[in-house]
Coordinates of C-alpha atoms in Angstrom, one line a residue:
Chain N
X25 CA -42.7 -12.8 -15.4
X26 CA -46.1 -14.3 -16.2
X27 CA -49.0 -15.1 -14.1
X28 CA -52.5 -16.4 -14.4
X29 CA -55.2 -16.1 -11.7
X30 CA -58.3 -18.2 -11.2
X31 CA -59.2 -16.6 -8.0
X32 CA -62.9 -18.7 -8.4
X33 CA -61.5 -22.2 -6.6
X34 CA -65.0 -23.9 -6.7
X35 CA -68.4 -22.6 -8.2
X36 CA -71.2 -25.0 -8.0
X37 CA -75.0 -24.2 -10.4
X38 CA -78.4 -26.0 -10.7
X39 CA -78.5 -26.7 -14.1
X40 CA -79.4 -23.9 -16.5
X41 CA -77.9 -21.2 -15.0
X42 CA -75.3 -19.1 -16.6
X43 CA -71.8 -19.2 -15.1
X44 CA -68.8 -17.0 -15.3
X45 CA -65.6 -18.3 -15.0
X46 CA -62.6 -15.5 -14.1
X47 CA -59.0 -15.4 -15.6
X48 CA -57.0 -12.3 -14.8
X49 CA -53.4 -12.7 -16.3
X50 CA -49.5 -11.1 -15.7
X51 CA -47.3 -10.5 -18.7
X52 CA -44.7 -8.1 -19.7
X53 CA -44.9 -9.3 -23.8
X54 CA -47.1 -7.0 -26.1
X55 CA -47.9 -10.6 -28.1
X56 CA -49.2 -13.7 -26.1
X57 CA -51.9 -16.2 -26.2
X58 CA -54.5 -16.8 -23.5
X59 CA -56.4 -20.3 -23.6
X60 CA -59.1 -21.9 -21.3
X61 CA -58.7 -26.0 -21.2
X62 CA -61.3 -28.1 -19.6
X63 CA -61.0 -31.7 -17.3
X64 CA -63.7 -33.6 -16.8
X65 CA -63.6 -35.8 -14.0
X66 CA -62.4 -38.3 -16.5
X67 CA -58.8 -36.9 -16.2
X68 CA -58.1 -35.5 -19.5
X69 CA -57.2 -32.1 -21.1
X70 CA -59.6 -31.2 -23.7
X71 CA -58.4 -28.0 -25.7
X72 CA -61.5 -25.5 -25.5
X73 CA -60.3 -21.8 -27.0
X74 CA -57.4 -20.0 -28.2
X75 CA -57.1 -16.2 -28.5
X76 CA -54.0 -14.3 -29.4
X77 CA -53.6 -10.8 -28.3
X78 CA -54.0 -8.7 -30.7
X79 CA -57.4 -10.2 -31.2
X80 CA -59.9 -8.9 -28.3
X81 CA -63.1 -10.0 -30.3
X82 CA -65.5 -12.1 -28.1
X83 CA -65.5 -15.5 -29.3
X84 CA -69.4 -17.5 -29.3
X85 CA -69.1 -21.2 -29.8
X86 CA -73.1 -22.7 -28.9
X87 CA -73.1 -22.5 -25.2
X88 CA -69.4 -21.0 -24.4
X89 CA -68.5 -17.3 -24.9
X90 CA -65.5 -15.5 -24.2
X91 CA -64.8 -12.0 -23.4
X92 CA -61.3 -10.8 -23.6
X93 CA -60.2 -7.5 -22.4
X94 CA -56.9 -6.2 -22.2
X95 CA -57.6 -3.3 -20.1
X96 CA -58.5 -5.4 -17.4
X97 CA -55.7 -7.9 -18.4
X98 CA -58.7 -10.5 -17.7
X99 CA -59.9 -13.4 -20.1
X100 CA -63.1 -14.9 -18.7
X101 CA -65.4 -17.8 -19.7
X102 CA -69.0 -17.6 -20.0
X103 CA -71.4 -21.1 -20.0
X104 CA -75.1 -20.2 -20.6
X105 CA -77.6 -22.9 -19.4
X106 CA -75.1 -24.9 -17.7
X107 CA -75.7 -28.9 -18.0
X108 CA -74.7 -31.6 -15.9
X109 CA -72.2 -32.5 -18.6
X110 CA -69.9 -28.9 -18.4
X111 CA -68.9 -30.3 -14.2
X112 CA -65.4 -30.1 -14.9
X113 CA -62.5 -28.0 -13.8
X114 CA -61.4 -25.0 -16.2
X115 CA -58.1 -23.9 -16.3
X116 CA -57.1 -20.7 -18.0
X117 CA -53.1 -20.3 -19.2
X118 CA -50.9 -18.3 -21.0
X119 CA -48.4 -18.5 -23.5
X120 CA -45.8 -15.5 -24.2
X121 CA -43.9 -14.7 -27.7
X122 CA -40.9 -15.3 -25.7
X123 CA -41.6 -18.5 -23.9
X124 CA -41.2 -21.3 -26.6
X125 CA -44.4 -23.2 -26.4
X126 CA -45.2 -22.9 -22.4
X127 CA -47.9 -22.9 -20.9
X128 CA -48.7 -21.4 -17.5
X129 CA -51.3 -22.4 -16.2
X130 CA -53.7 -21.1 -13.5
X131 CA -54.7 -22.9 -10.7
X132 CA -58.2 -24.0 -11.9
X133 CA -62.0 -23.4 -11.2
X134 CA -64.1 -26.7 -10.3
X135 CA -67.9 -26.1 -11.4
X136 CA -69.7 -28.6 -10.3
X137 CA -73.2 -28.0 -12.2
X138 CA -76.4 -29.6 -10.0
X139 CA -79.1 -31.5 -11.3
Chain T
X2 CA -53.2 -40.7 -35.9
X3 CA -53.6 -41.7 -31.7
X4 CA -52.4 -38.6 -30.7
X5 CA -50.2 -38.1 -27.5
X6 CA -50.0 -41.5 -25.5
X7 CA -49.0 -42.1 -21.9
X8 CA -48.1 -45.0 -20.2
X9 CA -48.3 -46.5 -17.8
X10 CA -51.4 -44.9 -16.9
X11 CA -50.4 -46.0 -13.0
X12 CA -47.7 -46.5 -11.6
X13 CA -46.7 -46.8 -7.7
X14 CA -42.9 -46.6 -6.3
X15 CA -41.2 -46.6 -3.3
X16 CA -38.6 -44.3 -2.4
X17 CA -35.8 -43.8 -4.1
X18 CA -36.5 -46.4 -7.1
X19 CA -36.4 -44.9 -10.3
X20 CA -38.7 -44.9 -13.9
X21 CA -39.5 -43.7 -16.8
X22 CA -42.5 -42.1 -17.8
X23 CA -43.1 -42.9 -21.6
X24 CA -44.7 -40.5 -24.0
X25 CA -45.0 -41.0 -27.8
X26 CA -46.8 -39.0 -30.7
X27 CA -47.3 -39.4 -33.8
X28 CA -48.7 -35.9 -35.4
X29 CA -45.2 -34.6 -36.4
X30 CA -45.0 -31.8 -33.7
X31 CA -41.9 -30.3 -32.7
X32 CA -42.9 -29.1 -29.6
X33 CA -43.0 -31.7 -26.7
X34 CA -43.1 -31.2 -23.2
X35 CA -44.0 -32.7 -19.5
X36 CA -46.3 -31.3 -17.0
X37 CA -47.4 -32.4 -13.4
X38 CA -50.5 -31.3 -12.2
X39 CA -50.9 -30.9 -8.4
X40 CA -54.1 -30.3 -6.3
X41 CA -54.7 -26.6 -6.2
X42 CA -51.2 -25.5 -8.3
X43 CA -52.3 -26.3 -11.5
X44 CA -50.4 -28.0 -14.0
X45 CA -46.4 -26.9 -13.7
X46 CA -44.0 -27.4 -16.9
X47 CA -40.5 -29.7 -16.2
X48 CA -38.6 -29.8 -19.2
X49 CA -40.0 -29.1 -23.2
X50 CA -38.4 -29.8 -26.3
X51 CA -38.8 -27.2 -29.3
X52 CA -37.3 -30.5 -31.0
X53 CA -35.3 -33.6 -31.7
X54 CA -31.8 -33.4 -29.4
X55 CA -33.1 -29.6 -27.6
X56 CA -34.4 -30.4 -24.4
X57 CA -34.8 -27.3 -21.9
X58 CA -35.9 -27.3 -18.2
X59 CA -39.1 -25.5 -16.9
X60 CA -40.5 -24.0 -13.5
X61 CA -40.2 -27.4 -11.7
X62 CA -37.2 -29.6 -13.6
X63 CA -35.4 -30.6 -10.0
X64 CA -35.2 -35.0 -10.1
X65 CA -36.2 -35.3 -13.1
X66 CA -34.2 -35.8 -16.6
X67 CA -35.8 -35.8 -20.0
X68 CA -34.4 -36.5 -23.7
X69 CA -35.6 -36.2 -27.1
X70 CA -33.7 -38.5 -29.7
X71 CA -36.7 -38.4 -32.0
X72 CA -39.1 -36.2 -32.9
X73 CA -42.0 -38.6 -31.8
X74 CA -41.0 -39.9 -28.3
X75 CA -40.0 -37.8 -25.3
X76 CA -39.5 -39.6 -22.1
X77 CA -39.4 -38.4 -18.8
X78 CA -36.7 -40.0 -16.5
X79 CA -37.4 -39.7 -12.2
X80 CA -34.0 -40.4 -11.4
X81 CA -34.5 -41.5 -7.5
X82 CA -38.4 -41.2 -6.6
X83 CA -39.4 -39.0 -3.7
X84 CA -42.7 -38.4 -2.2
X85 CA -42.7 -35.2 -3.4
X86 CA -43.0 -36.7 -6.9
X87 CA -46.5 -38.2 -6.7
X88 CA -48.2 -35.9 -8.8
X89 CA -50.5 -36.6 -12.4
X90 CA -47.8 -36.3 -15.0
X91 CA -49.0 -35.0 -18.4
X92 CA -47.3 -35.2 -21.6
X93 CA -48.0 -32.2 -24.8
X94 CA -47.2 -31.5 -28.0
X95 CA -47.7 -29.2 -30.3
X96 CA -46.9 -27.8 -33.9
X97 CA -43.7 -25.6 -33.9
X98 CA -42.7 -23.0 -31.8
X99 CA -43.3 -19.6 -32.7
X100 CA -47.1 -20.3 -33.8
X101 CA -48.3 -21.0 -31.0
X102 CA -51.2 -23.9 -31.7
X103 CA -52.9 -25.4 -28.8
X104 CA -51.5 -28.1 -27.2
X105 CA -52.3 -31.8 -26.9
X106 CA -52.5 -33.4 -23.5
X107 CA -52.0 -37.2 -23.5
X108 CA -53.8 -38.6 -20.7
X109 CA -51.7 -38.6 -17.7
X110 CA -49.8 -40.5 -15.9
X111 CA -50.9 -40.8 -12.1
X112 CA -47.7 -41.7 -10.0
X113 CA -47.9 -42.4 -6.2
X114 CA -44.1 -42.8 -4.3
X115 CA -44.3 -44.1 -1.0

């Protein structure tokens, strides 16, 4: 069985603070992918990172980080100098080796990021 | 390319009438499959398609039917709405199974049964 956990419901920053966002996940398969998707209040999915298992490398891109760690089975998201524009809610998921192209999602973490 | 499309984008049904949700692509993915995303539960897979004529059911497939008779269109049947249904209904695709590319979410389909 597979499981992700967002245990973070809603975090709320004035603008330019850093924020972590926490994914714990639940899978029996050696080889999986973790990935963090964003909605803005627009609706939409927007695709944001990808990791695959056997990679636990922290990933910078500009503002976002990510710091994988298998012995903690955790996969969180770091914003630095949060904006008005990153208000969204972040959803971490999983895919296994075994599980065709799934995705299972977490429940979701709404920053709200105040002016 | 327009990527994964939705429509309608609304859509509002009484009980027990029945739809279809449409969802086309045009990137040449294999991989196809519906979501609905409730408040607080995330988004839960209903059926995926690894390709044109597989269909499979996920975590949440109950009252709903899907097919996949081309490798762009998979649409997603609600056989006799229920409340329970209203929901934000999200189509993916992605490239074929076994790589394990992102996914791409259409925009959603927000569906209120009354």
């Amino acid at each position: 069985a597979q499981k992700v956990t967002q245990a973070q419901t809603e975090i709320s920053v004035v603008e330019k603070e850093d924020v972590t966002l926490d994914c714990v996940y639940e899978t029996r398969d050696t080889t999986y992918y973790l990935f963090w998707y964003k909605q803005p209040p627009s609706g939409e999915l927007v695709f944001l990172i990808r990791r695959n298992s056997f990679d636990e490398q922290n990933e910078i891109s500009g503002r976002y980080s990510w710091n994988f760690q298998k012995s903690t089975s955790s996969f969180n998201f770091t914003i630095t100098a949060s904006q008005v524009v990153d208000s969204a809610v972040y959803f971490c998921a999983l895919i296994n080796q075994t599980g065709a192209n799934n995705l299972f999602f977490g429940t979701g973490t709404r920053l709200t990021v105040i002016p | 390319n327009a990527g994964v499309t939705q429509t309608p984008k609304f859509q509002v049904l009484k009980t027990g009438q029945s739809m279809t949700l449409q969802c086309a692509q045009d990137m040449n993915h294999e991989y196809m499959s519906w979501y609905r995303q409730d408040p607080g539960m995330g988004l839960r897979l209903i059926h995926y398609s690894v390709g044109a004529g597989i269909t499979d059911q996920g975590e949440v497939p109950n009252g709903y039917n899907v097919s996949r008779s081309t490798t762009e269109d998979f649409p997603l049947r609600l056989l006799s709405a229920a409340p329970s249904q209203t929901s934000v209904y999200f189509c993916a695709s992605s490239r074929p199974q076994g790589v394990f590319y992102e996914q791409y979410f259409g925009p959603g389909t927000r569906l209120t049964v009354t």
